[in-house]
Amino acid sequence: MKVWRVGLVALLLLAALAGAAAWWLQQALPLASERVEVSIEPGTSPQEVAKLWVQAGVQTSPTVLYAWFRMSGQARRIQAGSYEVEPGVTPRSLLDRMVKGEQSLETVRLIEGWTFAQVREHLAKAPHLKSTISSLDDAQVAALLGIEGERVDGWLFPDTYAYSRGVSDLLVLKRAKAAMGRHLASIWAQRQPDSPLKTPQEMLVLASVVEKETGLAADRGLIAGVFTNRLRIGMPLQSDPTVIYGMGAQFDGNLRRADLSTDHPWNTYTRRGLPPTPIALTGLAALRAVALPQTTRALYFVARGDGSSVFSETLADHNRAVNQFQRGNAP
């Protein structure tokens, strides 16, 4: 008789728990703001998805939310993408949205060599992308992205990003920042053992310079080799793009001799070593070129005018190349 009673109590408890769970699944989840956004990258585990929603502003236990994902039997069917929820979303509807991949997707492409100013301009024109950074300066955006310092340039990975309609431009930037972090860590681990670069940030800075200097993809490894050689012997990089970047809005399209001698932190003619920050969005090819530069004895290069460059080991040879290709004088 006692066994029967214990069994009955257990059944009643299970029924109560099931009823409570069914009730919870239909209740609106409390949100920290009017809209909560989450970007789920491919390969993100269901447990991490639950944490992302809670960190973004869904005010519930990540353990309970993950338990619901598992109990539903659909946890592994959650699709990567950008999602936004509004007041009234329930645990059931939240999971359904991710399983069905219910997104009205648009795309935006960030291009190698762009500055953050160009990124801002492009995002402002992107369809159905909510503007949240237009009133913020670069330092404020950098802080929101977890970037040390006041510059965003270089810390965003150039790629095509799909997003659901109505999500914020900041969410796209966070995805681009996270993608750069992953690529940077992976390529840094593959660098040459004798590289003069001491940190992943230094690799990114030099790669951004190579990105801006490269006119022909086939020359990228040699350009990285030249700059690596210069760093090893303490020779100034003497890169025009760094000077132009440091000039900012003062650059009118013409780089003059006076500009090369006007000192500022990004002037690699007046200062040795790397500039203090990246100068542009940097792609995988430039990162790999800097991590594993092509072996060369060249210390100089000059553009031919067709996108390619002439590389020289000596200053005399370089001056002859400059005379021929930049000044138009026959050798």
Coordinates of C-alpha atoms in Angstrom, one line a residue:
M1 CA 0.0 0.0 0.0
K2 CA 2.8 2.4 0.9
V3 CA 4.6 1.6 -2.4
W4 CA 1.4 2.4 -4.2
R5 CA 1.1 5.8 -2.4
V6 CA 4.7 6.7 -3.1
G7 CA 4.2 5.8 -6.8
L8 CA 1.1 8.0 -6.9
V9 CA 2.9 10.9 -5.3
A10 CA 5.8 10.5 -7.8
L11 CA 3.3 10.5 -10.7
L12 CA 1.6 13.6 -9.3
L13 CA 4.9 15.4 -9.0
L14 CA 5.9 14.5 -12.5
A15 CA 2.5 15.7 -13.8
A16 CA 2.9 19.0 -11.9
L17 CA 6.4 19.5 -13.3
A18 CA 5.2 18.7 -16.8
G19 CA 2.3 21.2 -16.3
A20 CA 4.7 23.8 -15.0
A21 CA 7.0 23.3 -18.0
A22 CA 4.1 23.5 -20.4
W23 CA 3.0 26.7 -18.7
W24 CA 6.5 28.2 -18.9
L25 CA 6.9 27.5 -22.6
Q26 CA 3.9 29.6 -23.3
Q27 CA 4.9 32.6 -21.1
A28 CA 6.5 35.7 -22.6
L29 CA 10.2 35.9 -21.7
P30 CA 11.2 39.1 -19.9
L31 CA 13.5 41.3 -22.0
A32 CA 16.1 43.9 -20.9
S33 CA 15.1 46.1 -23.9
E34 CA 12.5 46.5 -26.5
R35 CA 14.4 44.4 -28.9
V36 CA 17.1 41.8 -28.3
E37 CA 19.5 40.8 -31.0
V38 CA 21.7 37.7 -31.3
S39 CA 24.1 36.6 -34.0
I40 CA 24.6 32.8 -34.1
E41 CA 27.7 31.8 -36.0
P42 CA 28.0 28.4 -37.7
G43 CA 29.1 25.7 -35.2
T44 CA 27.8 27.4 -32.1
S45 CA 26.6 24.8 -29.6
P46 CA 23.0 24.9 -28.3
Q47 CA 24.3 25.5 -24.8
E48 CA 26.3 28.6 -26.1
V49 CA 23.2 29.8 -28.0
A50 CA 21.2 29.8 -24.7
K51 CA 24.0 31.8 -23.1
L52 CA 24.1 34.3 -26.0
W53 CA 20.4 35.1 -25.6
V54 CA 20.7 35.6 -21.9
Q55 CA 23.8 37.8 -22.4
A56 CA 22.0 39.8 -25.0
G57 CA 19.0 40.6 -22.7
V58 CA 16.6 37.6 -22.4
Q59 CA 16.1 37.6 -18.7
T60 CA 15.9 33.9 -17.8
S61 CA 18.3 31.2 -16.7
P62 CA 20.6 30.0 -19.5
T63 CA 20.6 26.5 -17.9
V64 CA 16.8 26.4 -18.1
L65 CA 16.7 27.7 -21.6
Y66 CA 19.3 25.2 -22.7
A67 CA 17.3 22.4 -21.0
W68 CA 14.3 23.4 -23.1
F69 CA 16.3 23.2 -26.3
R70 CA 17.5 19.7 -25.4
M71 CA 14.1 18.5 -24.1
S72 CA 12.5 19.7 -27.4
G73 CA 14.7 17.3 -29.4
Q74 CA 15.4 20.2 -31.8
A75 CA 18.6 21.6 -30.3
R76 CA 20.8 20.4 -33.1
R77 CA 18.4 21.9 -35.7
I78 CA 19.1 25.5 -34.6
Q79 CA 20.3 27.5 -37.6
A80 CA 23.1 30.0 -37.7
G81 CA 22.1 33.6 -38.5
S82 CA 21.1 37.0 -37.0
Y83 CA 17.9 37.0 -35.0
E84 CA 15.9 39.7 -33.3
V85 CA 13.1 39.2 -30.7
E86 CA 10.6 41.6 -29.3
P87 CA 8.3 41.6 -26.2
G88 CA 5.9 38.7 -26.2
V89 CA 8.4 36.1 -27.4
T90 CA 8.0 32.8 -25.6
P91 CA 10.6 30.0 -25.1
R92 CA 8.7 27.9 -27.7
S93 CA 8.5 30.7 -30.3
L94 CA 12.1 31.6 -29.7
L95 CA 13.2 28.1 -30.5
D96 CA 10.8 27.7 -33.4
R97 CA 12.3 30.9 -35.0
M98 CA 15.8 29.6 -34.8
V99 CA 14.9 26.1 -36.0
K100 CA 13.0 27.4 -39.0
G101 CA 15.7 30.1 -39.6
E102 CA 13.0 32.7 -39.8
Q103 CA 15.0 35.6 -41.0
S104 CA 14.4 38.3 -43.6
L105 CA 17.9 38.3 -44.8
E106 CA 19.8 41.1 -46.4
T107 CA 23.6 41.2 -47.1
V108 CA 26.3 43.7 -46.7
R109 CA 29.8 43.4 -48.0
L110 CA 32.9 44.9 -46.3
I111 CA 35.8 45.3 -48.7
E112 CA 39.6 44.8 -48.2
G113 CA 41.4 48.1 -47.9
W114 CA 38.5 50.1 -46.6
T115 CA 38.8 52.5 -43.7
F116 CA 36.2 52.6 -41.0
A117 CA 34.9 55.8 -42.4
Q118 CA 34.1 53.9 -45.6
V119 CA 32.5 51.1 -43.6
R120 CA 30.3 53.7 -41.8
E121 CA 29.2 55.2 -45.1
H122 CA 28.4 51.7 -46.6
L123 CA 26.4 50.6 -43.5
A124 CA 24.4 53.7 -43.6
K125 CA 23.2 52.8 -47.1
A126 CA 22.6 49.1 -46.3
P127 CA 18.9 48.1 -46.8
H128 CA 16.8 47.5 -43.6
L129 CA 19.8 47.9 -41.3
K130 CA 19.0 49.8 -38.2
S131 CA 21.5 52.7 -37.6
T132 CA 22.8 52.9 -34.1
I133 CA 26.4 54.2 -34.6
S134 CA 25.7 57.3 -36.6
S135 CA 25.7 59.5 -33.4
L136 CA 28.7 57.8 -32.0
D137 CA 32.3 58.7 -32.6
D138 CA 35.0 56.1 -33.5
A139 CA 36.2 55.8 -29.9
Q140 CA 32.7 55.0 -28.7
V141 CA 32.2 52.4 -31.3
A142 CA 35.6 50.9 -30.5
A143 CA 34.6 50.6 -26.9
L144 CA 31.3 48.9 -27.7
L145 CA 33.3 46.4 -29.9
G146 CA 35.8 45.7 -27.1
I147 CA 38.7 47.3 -29.1
E148 CA 41.5 48.9 -27.1
G149 CA 42.2 52.5 -28.2
E150 CA 40.1 54.7 -30.3
R151 CA 40.4 53.3 -33.8
V152 CA 38.3 50.6 -35.4
D153 CA 40.2 50.4 -38.7
G154 CA 41.6 46.9 -39.4
W155 CA 39.8 45.1 -36.6
L156 CA 36.8 44.2 -38.8
F157 CA 37.1 41.2 -41.1
P158 CA 36.2 42.0 -44.8
D159 CA 33.5 39.6 -45.9
T160 CA 29.8 39.4 -46.9
Y161 CA 27.5 39.3 -43.9
A162 CA 23.9 38.2 -44.0
Y163 CA 21.6 39.8 -41.5
S164 CA 17.9 39.8 -40.7
R165 CA 15.9 42.9 -41.5
G166 CA 15.8 45.4 -38.7
V167 CA 18.9 44.3 -36.8
S168 CA 21.4 47.0 -35.9
D169 CA 24.6 48.0 -37.7
L170 CA 26.4 47.4 -34.4
L171 CA 25.5 43.7 -34.6
V172 CA 27.1 43.4 -38.0
L173 CA 30.2 45.1 -36.7
K174 CA 30.4 42.7 -33.8
R175 CA 30.2 39.8 -36.2
A176 CA 33.0 41.3 -38.3
K177 CA 35.1 41.9 -35.2
A178 CA 34.6 38.3 -34.0
A179 CA 35.5 37.0 -37.4
M180 CA 38.8 39.0 -37.4
G181 CA 39.6 37.7 -34.0
R182 CA 39.2 34.1 -35.1
H183 CA 41.3 34.5 -38.3
L184 CA 44.0 36.5 -36.6
A185 CA 44.4 33.9 -33.8
S186 CA 44.6 31.1 -36.4
I187 CA 47.1 32.7 -38.7
W188 CA 49.2 34.0 -35.8
A189 CA 49.8 30.4 -34.8
Q190 CA 51.2 29.7 -38.3
R191 CA 53.7 32.6 -38.4
Q192 CA 57.4 32.1 -39.1
P193 CA 59.3 31.3 -35.9
D194 CA 61.8 34.1 -36.6
S195 CA 59.2 36.8 -37.3
P196 CA 60.1 40.2 -36.0
L197 CA 56.4 40.7 -35.1
K198 CA 55.8 40.2 -31.4
T199 CA 52.0 40.1 -31.1
P200 CA 48.9 39.3 -33.2
Q201 CA 48.2 43.1 -33.2
E202 CA 51.5 43.8 -34.8
M203 CA 50.8 41.2 -37.4
L204 CA 47.4 42.9 -38.1
V205 CA 49.0 46.3 -38.3
L206 CA 51.7 45.2 -40.9
A207 CA 49.1 43.2 -42.8
S208 CA 46.9 46.3 -43.2
V209 CA 49.9 48.1 -44.7
V210 CA 50.6 45.3 -47.1
E211 CA 46.9 45.3 -48.0
K212 CA 47.0 48.9 -49.0
E213 CA 50.4 48.6 -50.8
T214 CA 49.5 45.6 -52.9
G215 CA 48.3 46.4 -56.5
L216 CA 48.9 42.9 -57.9
A217 CA 48.1 39.8 -55.8
A218 CA 51.2 38.0 -57.1
D219 CA 53.4 40.7 -55.5
R220 CA 51.8 40.5 -52.0
G221 CA 54.3 38.0 -50.6
L222 CA 57.3 40.0 -51.8
I223 CA 55.9 43.2 -50.4
A224 CA 55.5 41.5 -47.0
G225 CA 59.0 40.2 -47.4
V226 CA 60.4 43.8 -48.0
F227 CA 58.6 45.2 -44.9
T228 CA 59.7 42.3 -42.8
N229 CA 63.4 42.8 -43.9
R230 CA 63.1 46.5 -43.0
L231 CA 61.7 45.7 -39.6
R232 CA 64.5 43.3 -38.9
I233 CA 67.2 45.9 -39.6
G234 CA 65.4 48.9 -38.1
M235 CA 64.9 50.6 -41.4
P236 CA 61.8 52.8 -41.7
L237 CA 58.9 51.2 -43.6
Q238 CA 58.4 54.4 -45.7
S239 CA 54.9 53.5 -46.7
D240 CA 52.8 56.2 -48.4
P241 CA 49.4 54.6 -47.3
T242 CA 50.3 55.0 -43.7
V243 CA 51.1 58.7 -44.2
I244 CA 47.8 59.2 -46.1
Y245 CA 45.9 57.4 -43.3
G246 CA 47.4 59.7 -40.7
M247 CA 46.5 62.8 -42.6
G248 CA 42.9 61.9 -42.5
A249 CA 40.6 64.5 -44.0
Q250 CA 43.6 66.7 -44.8
F251 CA 44.6 64.4 -47.7
D252 CA 43.3 65.9 -50.9
G253 CA 44.3 63.1 -53.3
N254 CA 47.9 64.3 -53.8
L255 CA 50.7 63.2 -51.6
R256 CA 53.4 65.8 -51.5
R257 CA 57.1 65.8 -50.4
A258 CA 56.1 68.1 -47.5
D259 CA 53.5 65.5 -46.3
L260 CA 56.2 62.8 -46.1
S261 CA 58.3 65.0 -43.8
T262 CA 55.4 66.1 -41.6
D263 CA 55.6 64.0 -38.5
H264 CA 52.6 62.2 -37.0
P265 CA 52.2 58.7 -35.4
W266 CA 51.4 57.1 -38.8
N267 CA 54.2 58.7 -40.7
T268 CA 56.5 55.7 -41.4
Y269 CA 59.0 58.1 -43.1
T270 CA 59.7 60.1 -39.9
R271 CA 59.2 57.2 -37.5
R272 CA 60.8 53.7 -37.4
G273 CA 58.8 50.6 -36.7
L274 CA 55.1 49.9 -37.2
P275 CA 52.4 52.5 -37.1
P276 CA 50.3 52.5 -33.8
T277 CA 47.2 51.0 -35.4
P278 CA 46.0 49.1 -38.5
I279 CA 45.1 51.4 -41.3
A280 CA 42.5 49.5 -43.3
L281 CA 40.4 46.3 -43.4
T282 CA 42.6 43.4 -44.0
G283 CA 41.9 40.1 -45.8
L284 CA 43.2 36.6 -45.3
A285 CA 45.7 36.9 -48.1
A286 CA 47.5 39.9 -46.5
L287 CA 47.5 38.3 -43.1
R288 CA 49.0 35.1 -44.5
A289 CA 51.6 37.0 -46.4
V290 CA 52.8 38.8 -43.3
A291 CA 52.8 35.6 -41.2
L292 CA 54.8 33.7 -43.9
P293 CA 56.4 36.4 -46.0
Q294 CA 58.2 35.4 -49.2
T295 CA 61.9 35.1 -48.8
T296 CA 63.7 37.9 -50.5
R297 CA 66.8 40.2 -50.1
A298 CA 64.9 43.1 -51.5
L299 CA 64.6 46.3 -49.3
Y300 CA 62.8 48.5 -51.9
F301 CA 59.9 48.3 -54.3
V302 CA 58.2 50.8 -56.6
A303 CA 55.0 50.6 -58.6
R304 CA 55.3 50.2 -62.3
G305 CA 51.9 51.9 -63.0
D306 CA 50.1 48.7 -64.1
G307 CA 49.5 47.4 -60.6
S308 CA 52.7 45.4 -60.4
S309 CA 55.9 46.5 -58.6
V310 CA 59.6 46.4 -59.2
F311 CA 61.7 45.0 -56.3
S312 CA 65.3 46.1 -55.6
E313 CA 68.0 45.0 -53.2
T314 CA 70.0 48.2 -53.4
L315 CA 69.2 51.9 -53.2
A316 CA 70.9 52.5 -56.5
D317 CA 68.8 49.9 -58.3
H318 CA 65.7 51.3 -56.6
N319 CA 66.5 54.9 -57.7
R320 CA 66.9 53.7 -61.3
A321 CA 63.5 52.0 -61.1
V322 CA 61.9 55.1 -59.6
N323 CA 63.4 57.2 -62.4
Q324 CA 62.0 54.9 -65.0
F325 CA 58.6 54.1 -63.7
Q326 CA 57.7 57.1 -61.6
R327 CA 59.4 59.9 -63.5
G328 CA 59.0 58.4 -66.9
N329 CA 62.6 58.5 -67.8
A330 CA 64.0 55.6 -69.9
P331 CA 66.8 53.5 -68.3

